[in-house]
PDB file of C-alpha atoms in Angstrom:
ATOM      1  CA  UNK H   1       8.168 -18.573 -23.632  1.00 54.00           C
ATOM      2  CA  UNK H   2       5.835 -19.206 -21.041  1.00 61.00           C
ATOM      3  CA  UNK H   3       7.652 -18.081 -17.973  1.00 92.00           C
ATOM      4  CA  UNK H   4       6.586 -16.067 -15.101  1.00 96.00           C
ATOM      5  CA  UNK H   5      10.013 -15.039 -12.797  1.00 97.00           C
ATOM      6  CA  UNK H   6       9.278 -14.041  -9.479  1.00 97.00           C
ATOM      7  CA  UNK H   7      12.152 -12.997  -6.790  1.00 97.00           C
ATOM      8  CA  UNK H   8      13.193 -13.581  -4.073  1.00 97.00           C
ATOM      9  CA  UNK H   9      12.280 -17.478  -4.017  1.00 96.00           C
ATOM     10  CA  UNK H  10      12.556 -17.362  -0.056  1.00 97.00           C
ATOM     11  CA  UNK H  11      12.209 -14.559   2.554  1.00 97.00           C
ATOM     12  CA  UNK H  12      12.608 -14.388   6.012  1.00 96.00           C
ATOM     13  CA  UNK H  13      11.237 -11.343   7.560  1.00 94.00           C
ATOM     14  CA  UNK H  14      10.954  -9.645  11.174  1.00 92.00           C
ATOM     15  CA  UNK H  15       7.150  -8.215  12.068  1.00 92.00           C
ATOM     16  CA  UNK H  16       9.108  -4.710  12.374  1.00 90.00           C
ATOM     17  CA  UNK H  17      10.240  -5.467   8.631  1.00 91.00           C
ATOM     18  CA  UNK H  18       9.493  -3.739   4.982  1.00 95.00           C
ATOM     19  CA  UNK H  19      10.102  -5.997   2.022  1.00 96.00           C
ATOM     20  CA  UNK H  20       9.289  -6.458  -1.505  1.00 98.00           C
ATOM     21  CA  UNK H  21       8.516  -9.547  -3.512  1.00 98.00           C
ATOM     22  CA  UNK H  22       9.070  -8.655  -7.551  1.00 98.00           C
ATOM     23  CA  UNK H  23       7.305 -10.317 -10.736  1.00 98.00           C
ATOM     24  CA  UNK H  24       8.286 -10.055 -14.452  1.00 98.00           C
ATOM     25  CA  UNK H  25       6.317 -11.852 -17.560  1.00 97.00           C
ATOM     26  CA  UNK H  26       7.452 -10.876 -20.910  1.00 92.00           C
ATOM     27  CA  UNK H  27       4.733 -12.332 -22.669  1.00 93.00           C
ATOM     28  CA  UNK H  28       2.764  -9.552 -23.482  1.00 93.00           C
ATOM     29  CA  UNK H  29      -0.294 -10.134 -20.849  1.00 94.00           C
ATOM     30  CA  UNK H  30      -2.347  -7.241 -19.507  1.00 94.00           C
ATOM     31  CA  UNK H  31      -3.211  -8.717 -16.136  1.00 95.00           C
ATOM     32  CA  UNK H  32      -1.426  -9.813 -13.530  1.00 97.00           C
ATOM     33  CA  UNK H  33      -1.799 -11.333 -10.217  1.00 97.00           C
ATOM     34  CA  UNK H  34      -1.129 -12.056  -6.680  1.00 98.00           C
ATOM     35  CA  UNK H  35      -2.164 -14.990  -4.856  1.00 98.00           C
ATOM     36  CA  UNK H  36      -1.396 -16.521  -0.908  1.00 98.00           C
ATOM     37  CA  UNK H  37      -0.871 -20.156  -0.903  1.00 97.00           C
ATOM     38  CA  UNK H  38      -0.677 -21.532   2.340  1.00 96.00           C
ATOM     39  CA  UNK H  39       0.761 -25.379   2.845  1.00 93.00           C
ATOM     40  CA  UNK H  40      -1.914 -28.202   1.188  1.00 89.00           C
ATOM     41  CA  UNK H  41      -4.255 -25.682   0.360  1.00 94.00           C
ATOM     42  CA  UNK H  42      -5.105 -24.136  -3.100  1.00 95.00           C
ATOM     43  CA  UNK H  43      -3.959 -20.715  -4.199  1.00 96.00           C
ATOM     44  CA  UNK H  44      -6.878 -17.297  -2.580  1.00 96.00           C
ATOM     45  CA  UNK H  45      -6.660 -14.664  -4.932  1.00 96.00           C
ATOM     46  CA  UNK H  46      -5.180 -11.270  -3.426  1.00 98.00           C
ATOM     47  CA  UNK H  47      -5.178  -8.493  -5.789  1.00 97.00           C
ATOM     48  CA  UNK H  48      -5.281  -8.379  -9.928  1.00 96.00           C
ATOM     49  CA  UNK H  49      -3.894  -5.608 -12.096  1.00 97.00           C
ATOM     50  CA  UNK H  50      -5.234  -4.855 -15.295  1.00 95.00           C
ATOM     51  CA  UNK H  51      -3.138  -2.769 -17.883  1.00 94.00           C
ATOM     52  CA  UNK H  52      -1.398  -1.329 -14.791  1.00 95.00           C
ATOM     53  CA  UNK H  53      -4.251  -0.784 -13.051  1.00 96.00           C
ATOM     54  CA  UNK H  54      -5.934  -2.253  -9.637  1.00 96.00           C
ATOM     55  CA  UNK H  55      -8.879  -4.086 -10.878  1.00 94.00           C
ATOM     56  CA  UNK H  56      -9.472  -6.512  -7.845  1.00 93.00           C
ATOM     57  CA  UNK H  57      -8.345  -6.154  -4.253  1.00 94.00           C
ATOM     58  CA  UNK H  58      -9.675  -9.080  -2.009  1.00 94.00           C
ATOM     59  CA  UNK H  59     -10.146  -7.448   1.067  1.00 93.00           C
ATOM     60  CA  UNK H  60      -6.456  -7.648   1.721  1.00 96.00           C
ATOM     61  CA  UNK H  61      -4.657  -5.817   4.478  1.00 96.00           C
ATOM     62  CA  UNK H  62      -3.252  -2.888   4.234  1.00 96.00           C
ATOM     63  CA  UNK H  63       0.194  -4.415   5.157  1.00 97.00           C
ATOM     64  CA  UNK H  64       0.058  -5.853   2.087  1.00 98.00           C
ATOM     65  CA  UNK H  65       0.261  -3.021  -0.786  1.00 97.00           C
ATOM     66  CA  UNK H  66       0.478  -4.251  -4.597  1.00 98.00           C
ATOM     67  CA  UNK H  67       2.163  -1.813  -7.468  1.00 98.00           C
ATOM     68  CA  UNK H  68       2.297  -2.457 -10.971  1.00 97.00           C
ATOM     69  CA  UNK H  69       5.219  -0.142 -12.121  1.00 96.00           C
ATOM     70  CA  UNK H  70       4.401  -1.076 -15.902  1.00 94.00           C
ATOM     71  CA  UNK H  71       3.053  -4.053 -18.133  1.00 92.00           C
ATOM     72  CA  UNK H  72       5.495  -6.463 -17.202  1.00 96.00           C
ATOM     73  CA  UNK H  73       6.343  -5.589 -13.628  1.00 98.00           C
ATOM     74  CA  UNK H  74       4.195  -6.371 -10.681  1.00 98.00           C
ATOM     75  CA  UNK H  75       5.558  -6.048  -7.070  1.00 98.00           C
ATOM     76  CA  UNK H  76       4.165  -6.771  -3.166  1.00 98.00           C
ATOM     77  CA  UNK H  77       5.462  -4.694  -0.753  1.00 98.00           C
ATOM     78  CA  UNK H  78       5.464  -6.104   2.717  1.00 97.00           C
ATOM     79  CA  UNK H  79       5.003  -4.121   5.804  1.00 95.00           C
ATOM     80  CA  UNK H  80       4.272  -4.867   9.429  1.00 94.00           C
ATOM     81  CA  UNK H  81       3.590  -8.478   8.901  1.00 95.00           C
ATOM     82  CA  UNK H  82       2.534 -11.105  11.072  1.00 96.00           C
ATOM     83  CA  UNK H  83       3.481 -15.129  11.397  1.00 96.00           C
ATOM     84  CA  UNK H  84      -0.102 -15.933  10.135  1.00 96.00           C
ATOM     85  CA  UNK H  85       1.033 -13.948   6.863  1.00 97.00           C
ATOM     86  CA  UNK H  86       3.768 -16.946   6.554  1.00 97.00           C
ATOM     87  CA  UNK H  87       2.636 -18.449   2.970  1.00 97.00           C
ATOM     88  CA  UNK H  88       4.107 -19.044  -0.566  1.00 97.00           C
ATOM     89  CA  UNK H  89       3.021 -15.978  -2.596  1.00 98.00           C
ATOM     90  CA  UNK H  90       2.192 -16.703  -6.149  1.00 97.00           C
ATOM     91  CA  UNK H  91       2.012 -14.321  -8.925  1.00 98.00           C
ATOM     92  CA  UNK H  92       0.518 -15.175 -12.348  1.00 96.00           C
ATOM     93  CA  UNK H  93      -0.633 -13.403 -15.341  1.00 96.00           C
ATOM     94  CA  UNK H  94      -3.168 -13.869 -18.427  1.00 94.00           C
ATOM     95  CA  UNK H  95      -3.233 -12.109 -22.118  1.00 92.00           C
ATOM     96  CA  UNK H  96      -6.317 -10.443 -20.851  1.00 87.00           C
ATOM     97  CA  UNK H  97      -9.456 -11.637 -18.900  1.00 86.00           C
ATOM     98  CA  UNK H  98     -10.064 -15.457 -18.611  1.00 83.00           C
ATOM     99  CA  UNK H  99     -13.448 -15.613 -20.285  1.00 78.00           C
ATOM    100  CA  UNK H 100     -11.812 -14.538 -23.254  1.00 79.00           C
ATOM    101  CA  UNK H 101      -8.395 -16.047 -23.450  1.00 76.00           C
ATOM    102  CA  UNK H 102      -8.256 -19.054 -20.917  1.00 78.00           C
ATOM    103  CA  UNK H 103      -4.504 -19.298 -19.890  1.00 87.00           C
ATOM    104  CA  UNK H 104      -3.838 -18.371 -16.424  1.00 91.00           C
ATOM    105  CA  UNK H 105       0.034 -18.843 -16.018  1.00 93.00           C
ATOM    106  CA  UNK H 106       1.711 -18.970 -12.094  1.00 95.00           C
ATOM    107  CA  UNK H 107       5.155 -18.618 -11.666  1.00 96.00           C
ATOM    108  CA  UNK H 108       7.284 -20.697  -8.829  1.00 95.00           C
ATOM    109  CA  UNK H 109       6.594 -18.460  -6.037  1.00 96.00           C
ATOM    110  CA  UNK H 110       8.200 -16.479  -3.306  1.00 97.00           C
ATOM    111  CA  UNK H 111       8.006 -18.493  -0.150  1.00 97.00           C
ATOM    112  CA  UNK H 112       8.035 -15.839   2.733  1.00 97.00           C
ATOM    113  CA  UNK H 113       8.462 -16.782   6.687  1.00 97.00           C
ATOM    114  CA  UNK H 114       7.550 -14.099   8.859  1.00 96.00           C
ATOM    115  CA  UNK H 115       9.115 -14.427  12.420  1.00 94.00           C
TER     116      UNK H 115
ATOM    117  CA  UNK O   1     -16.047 -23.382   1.583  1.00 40.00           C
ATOM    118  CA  UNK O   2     -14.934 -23.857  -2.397  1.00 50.00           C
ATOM    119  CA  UNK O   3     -17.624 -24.616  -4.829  1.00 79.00           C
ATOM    120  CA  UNK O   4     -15.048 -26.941  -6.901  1.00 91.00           C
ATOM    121  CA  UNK O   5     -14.450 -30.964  -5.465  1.00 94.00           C
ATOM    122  CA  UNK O   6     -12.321 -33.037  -5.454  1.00 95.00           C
ATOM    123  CA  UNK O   7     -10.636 -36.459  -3.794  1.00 91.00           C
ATOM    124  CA  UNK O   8      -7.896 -35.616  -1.588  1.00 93.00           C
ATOM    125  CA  UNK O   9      -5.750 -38.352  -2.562  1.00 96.00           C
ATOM    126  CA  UNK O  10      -4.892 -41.018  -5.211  1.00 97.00           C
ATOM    127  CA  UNK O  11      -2.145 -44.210  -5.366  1.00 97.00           C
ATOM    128  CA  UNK O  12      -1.429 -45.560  -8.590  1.00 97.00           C
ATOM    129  CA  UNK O  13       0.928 -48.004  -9.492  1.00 97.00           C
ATOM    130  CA  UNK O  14       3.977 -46.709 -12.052  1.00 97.00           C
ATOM    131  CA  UNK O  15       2.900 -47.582 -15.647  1.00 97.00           C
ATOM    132  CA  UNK O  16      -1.088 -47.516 -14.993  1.00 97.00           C
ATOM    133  CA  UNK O  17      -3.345 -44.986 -15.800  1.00 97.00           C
ATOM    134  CA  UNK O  18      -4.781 -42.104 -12.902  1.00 97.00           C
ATOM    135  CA  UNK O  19      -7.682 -40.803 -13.103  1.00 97.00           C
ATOM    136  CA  UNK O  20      -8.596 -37.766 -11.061  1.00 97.00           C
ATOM    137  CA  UNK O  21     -12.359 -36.228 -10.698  1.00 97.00           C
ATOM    138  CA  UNK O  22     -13.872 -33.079  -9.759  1.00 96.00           C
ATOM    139  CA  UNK O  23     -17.516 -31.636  -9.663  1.00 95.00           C
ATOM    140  CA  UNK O  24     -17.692 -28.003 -10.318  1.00 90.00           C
ATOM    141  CA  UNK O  25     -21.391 -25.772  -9.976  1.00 83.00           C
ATOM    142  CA  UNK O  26     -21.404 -23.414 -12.058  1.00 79.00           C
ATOM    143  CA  UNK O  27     -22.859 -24.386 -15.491  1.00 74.00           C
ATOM    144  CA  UNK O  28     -21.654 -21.071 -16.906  1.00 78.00           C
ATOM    145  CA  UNK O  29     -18.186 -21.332 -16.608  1.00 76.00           C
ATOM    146  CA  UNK O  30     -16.625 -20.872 -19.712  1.00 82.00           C
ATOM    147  CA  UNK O  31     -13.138 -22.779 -18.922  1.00 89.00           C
ATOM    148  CA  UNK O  32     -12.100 -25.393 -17.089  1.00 91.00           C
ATOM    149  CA  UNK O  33      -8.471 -26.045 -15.587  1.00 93.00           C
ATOM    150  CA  UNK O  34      -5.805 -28.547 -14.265  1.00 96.00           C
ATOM    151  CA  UNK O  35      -2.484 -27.171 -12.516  1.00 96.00           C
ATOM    152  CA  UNK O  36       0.044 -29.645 -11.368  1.00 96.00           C
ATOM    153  CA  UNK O  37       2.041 -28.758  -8.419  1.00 96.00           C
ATOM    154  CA  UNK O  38       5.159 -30.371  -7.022  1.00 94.00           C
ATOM    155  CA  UNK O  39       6.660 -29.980  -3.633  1.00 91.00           C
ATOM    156  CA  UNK O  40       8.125 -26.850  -3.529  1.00 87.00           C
ATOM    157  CA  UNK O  41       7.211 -25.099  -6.503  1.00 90.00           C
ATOM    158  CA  UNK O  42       4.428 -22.785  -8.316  1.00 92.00           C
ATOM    159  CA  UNK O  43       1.394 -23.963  -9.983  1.00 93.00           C
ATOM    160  CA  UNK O  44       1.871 -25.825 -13.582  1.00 93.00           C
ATOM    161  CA  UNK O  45      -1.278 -25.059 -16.137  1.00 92.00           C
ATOM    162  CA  UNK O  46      -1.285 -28.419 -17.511  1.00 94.00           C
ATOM    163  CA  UNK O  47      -4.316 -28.363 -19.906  1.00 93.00           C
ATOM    164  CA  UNK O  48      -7.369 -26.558 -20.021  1.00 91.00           C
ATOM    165  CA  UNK O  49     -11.062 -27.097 -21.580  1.00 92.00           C
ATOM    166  CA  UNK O  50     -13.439 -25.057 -23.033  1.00 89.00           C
ATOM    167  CA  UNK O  51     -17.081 -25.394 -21.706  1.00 86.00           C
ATOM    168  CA  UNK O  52     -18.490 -26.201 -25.238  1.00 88.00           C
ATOM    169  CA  UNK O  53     -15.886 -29.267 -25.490  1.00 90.00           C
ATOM    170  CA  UNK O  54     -16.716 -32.657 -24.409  1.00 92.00           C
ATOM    171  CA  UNK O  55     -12.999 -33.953 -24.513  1.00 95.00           C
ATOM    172  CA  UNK O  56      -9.526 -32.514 -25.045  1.00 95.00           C
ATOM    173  CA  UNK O  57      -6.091 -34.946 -25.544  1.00 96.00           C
ATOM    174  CA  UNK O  58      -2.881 -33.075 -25.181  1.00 93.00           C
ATOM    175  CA  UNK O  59      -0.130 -36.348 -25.330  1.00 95.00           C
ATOM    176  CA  UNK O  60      -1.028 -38.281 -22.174  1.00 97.00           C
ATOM    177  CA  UNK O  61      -3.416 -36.169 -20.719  1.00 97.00           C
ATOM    178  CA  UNK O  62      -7.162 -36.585 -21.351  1.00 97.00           C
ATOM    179  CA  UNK O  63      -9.725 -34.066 -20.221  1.00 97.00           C
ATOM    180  CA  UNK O  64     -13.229 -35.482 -20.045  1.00 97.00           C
ATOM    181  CA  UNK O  65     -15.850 -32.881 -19.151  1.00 95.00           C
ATOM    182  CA  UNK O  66     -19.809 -33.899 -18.616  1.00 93.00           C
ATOM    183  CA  UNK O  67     -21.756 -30.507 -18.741  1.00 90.00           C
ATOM    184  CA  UNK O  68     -24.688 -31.767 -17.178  1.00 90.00           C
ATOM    185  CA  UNK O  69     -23.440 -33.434 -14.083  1.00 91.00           C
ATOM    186  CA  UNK O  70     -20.771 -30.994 -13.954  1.00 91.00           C
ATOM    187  CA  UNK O  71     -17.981 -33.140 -13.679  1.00 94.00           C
ATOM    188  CA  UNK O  72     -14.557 -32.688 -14.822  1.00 95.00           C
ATOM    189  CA  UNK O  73     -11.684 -35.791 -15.028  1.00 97.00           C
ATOM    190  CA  UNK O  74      -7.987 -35.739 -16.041  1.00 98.00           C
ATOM    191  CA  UNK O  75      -6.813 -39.071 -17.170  1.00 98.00           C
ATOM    192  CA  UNK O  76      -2.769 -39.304 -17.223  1.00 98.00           C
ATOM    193  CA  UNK O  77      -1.743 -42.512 -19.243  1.00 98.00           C
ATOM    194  CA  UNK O  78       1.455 -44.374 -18.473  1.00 97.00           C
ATOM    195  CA  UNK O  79       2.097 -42.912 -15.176  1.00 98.00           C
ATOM    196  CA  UNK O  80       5.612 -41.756 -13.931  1.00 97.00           C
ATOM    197  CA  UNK O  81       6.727 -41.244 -10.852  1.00 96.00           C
ATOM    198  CA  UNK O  82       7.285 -37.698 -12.270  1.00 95.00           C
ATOM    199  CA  UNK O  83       3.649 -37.232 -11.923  1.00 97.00           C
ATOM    200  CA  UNK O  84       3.675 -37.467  -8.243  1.00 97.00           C
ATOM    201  CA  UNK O  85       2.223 -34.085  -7.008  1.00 97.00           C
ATOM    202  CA  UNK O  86      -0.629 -32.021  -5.997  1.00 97.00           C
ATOM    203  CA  UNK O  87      -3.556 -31.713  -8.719  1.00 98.00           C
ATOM    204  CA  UNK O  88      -5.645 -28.382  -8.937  1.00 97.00           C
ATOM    205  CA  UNK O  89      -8.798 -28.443 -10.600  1.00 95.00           C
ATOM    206  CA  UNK O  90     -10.334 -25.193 -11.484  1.00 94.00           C
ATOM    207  CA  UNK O  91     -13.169 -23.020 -12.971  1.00 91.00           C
ATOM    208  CA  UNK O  92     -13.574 -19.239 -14.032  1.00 87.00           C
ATOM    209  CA  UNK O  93     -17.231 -18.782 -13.098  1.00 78.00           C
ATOM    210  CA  UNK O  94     -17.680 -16.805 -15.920  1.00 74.00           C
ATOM    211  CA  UNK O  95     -15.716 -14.317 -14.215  1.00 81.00           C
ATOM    212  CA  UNK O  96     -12.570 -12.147 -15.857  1.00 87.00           C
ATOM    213  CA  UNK O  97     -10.123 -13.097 -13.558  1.00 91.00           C
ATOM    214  CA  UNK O  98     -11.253 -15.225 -10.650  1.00 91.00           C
ATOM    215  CA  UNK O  99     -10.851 -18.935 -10.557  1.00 91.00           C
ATOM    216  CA  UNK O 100     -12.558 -21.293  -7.899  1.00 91.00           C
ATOM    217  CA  UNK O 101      -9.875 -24.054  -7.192  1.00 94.00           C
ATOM    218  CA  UNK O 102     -10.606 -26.783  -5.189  1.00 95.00           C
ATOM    219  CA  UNK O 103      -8.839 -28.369  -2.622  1.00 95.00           C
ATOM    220  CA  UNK O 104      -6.284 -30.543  -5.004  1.00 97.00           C
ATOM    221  CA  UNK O 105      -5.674 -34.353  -5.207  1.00 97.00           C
ATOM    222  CA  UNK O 106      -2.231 -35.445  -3.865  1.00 97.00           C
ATOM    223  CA  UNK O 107      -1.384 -37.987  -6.687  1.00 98.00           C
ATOM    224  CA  UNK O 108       1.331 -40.281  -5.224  1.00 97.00           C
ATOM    225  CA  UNK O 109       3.013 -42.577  -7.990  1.00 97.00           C
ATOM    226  CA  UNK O 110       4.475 -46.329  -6.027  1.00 95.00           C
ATOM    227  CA  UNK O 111       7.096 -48.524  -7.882  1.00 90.00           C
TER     228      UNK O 111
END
């Protein structure tokens, strides 16, 4: 089972707004991500959680603030956004770091509109 | 601007064989990617290479990799109109968790 679940799979959101976007993987990996995906572009890293804790944090704004409540959950809460932060939000995760295992896996994303 | 290229697009004919190219830079990357997307949905790890492989089948994919131009193709044989999407070639640079992607190849599949 190589499935990634992410909810909701669309979100429509006020700039006045606080929202979450939720991940699951019950694979057993130790790292998970979040990426920003805007249309015919690839996939910019935002933050990456290693056993639970924040290992990488792009220079992401603070309206955007990550938690990884345990080893399988990984959540985005949303806060104060702005239309420019309109995007499909991917999360992914990997056994452990990529030099060593390979596999990154993305599930379908959250697509969030910000009005 | 990213570090991986690629062709933007590709048209091939149902039934023939696509082949899609990138150039990466850095030599020490240890893997090598492809993602599939279709309209719509996530990314789709298709196959992946290690840097110390020259070729890798997985049923009608081929991955080709030439370490010392740094060039990277994915060869799909027999190609269905299923295969219509957005191509992702990527590389670790050596790096735990980061992957440079490059811009993707919109593969687009005519009858």
């Amino acid at each position: 089972d190589t499935e990634v679940t992410q909810t909701p799979k669309h979100l429509v959101m006020g700039m006045t707004n606080k929202k979450s976007l939720k991940c699951e993987q019950h694979m057993g990996h130790r790292a998970m991500y979040w990426y920003k995906q805007k249309a015919k572009k690839p996939p910019e890293l935002m933050f990456v959680y290693s056993y639970e804790k924040l290992s990488i944090n792009e220079s992401v704004p603070s309206r955007f603030s990550p938690e990884c409540p345990n080893s399988s959950l990984l959540n985005l809460h949303l806060h104060a956004l702005q239309p420019e932060d309109s995007a499909l939000y991917l999360c992914a995760s990997s056994h452990g770091v990529l030099t060593a295992t390979g596999e990154l896996f993305f599930g379908e994303g959250s697509r969030l509109t910000v009005l | 601007g990213e570090d991986v290229e690629q062709s933007l697009f590709l048209s091939v004919r149902e039934g023939d064989s696509s082949v899609i190219n990138c150039t990466y830079t850095d030599s020490s990357s240890t893997y090598l990617y492809w993602y599939k997307q279709e309209p719509g949905a996530g990314l789709q790890l298709l196959t992946y290479i290690f840097s110390n492989m020259d070729m890798k089948q997985d049923q009608r994919l081929t991955v080709l990799l030439n370490k010392k131009d740094k060039h990277l193709s994915l060869r799909i044989a027999d190609t269905q109109t299923g295969d219509s999407a957005i191509y992702f070639c990527a590389e670790n640079l050596f790096s735990d968790y980061k992957l440079s992607f490059g811009a993707g190849t919109t593969v687009t599949v005519r009858a």
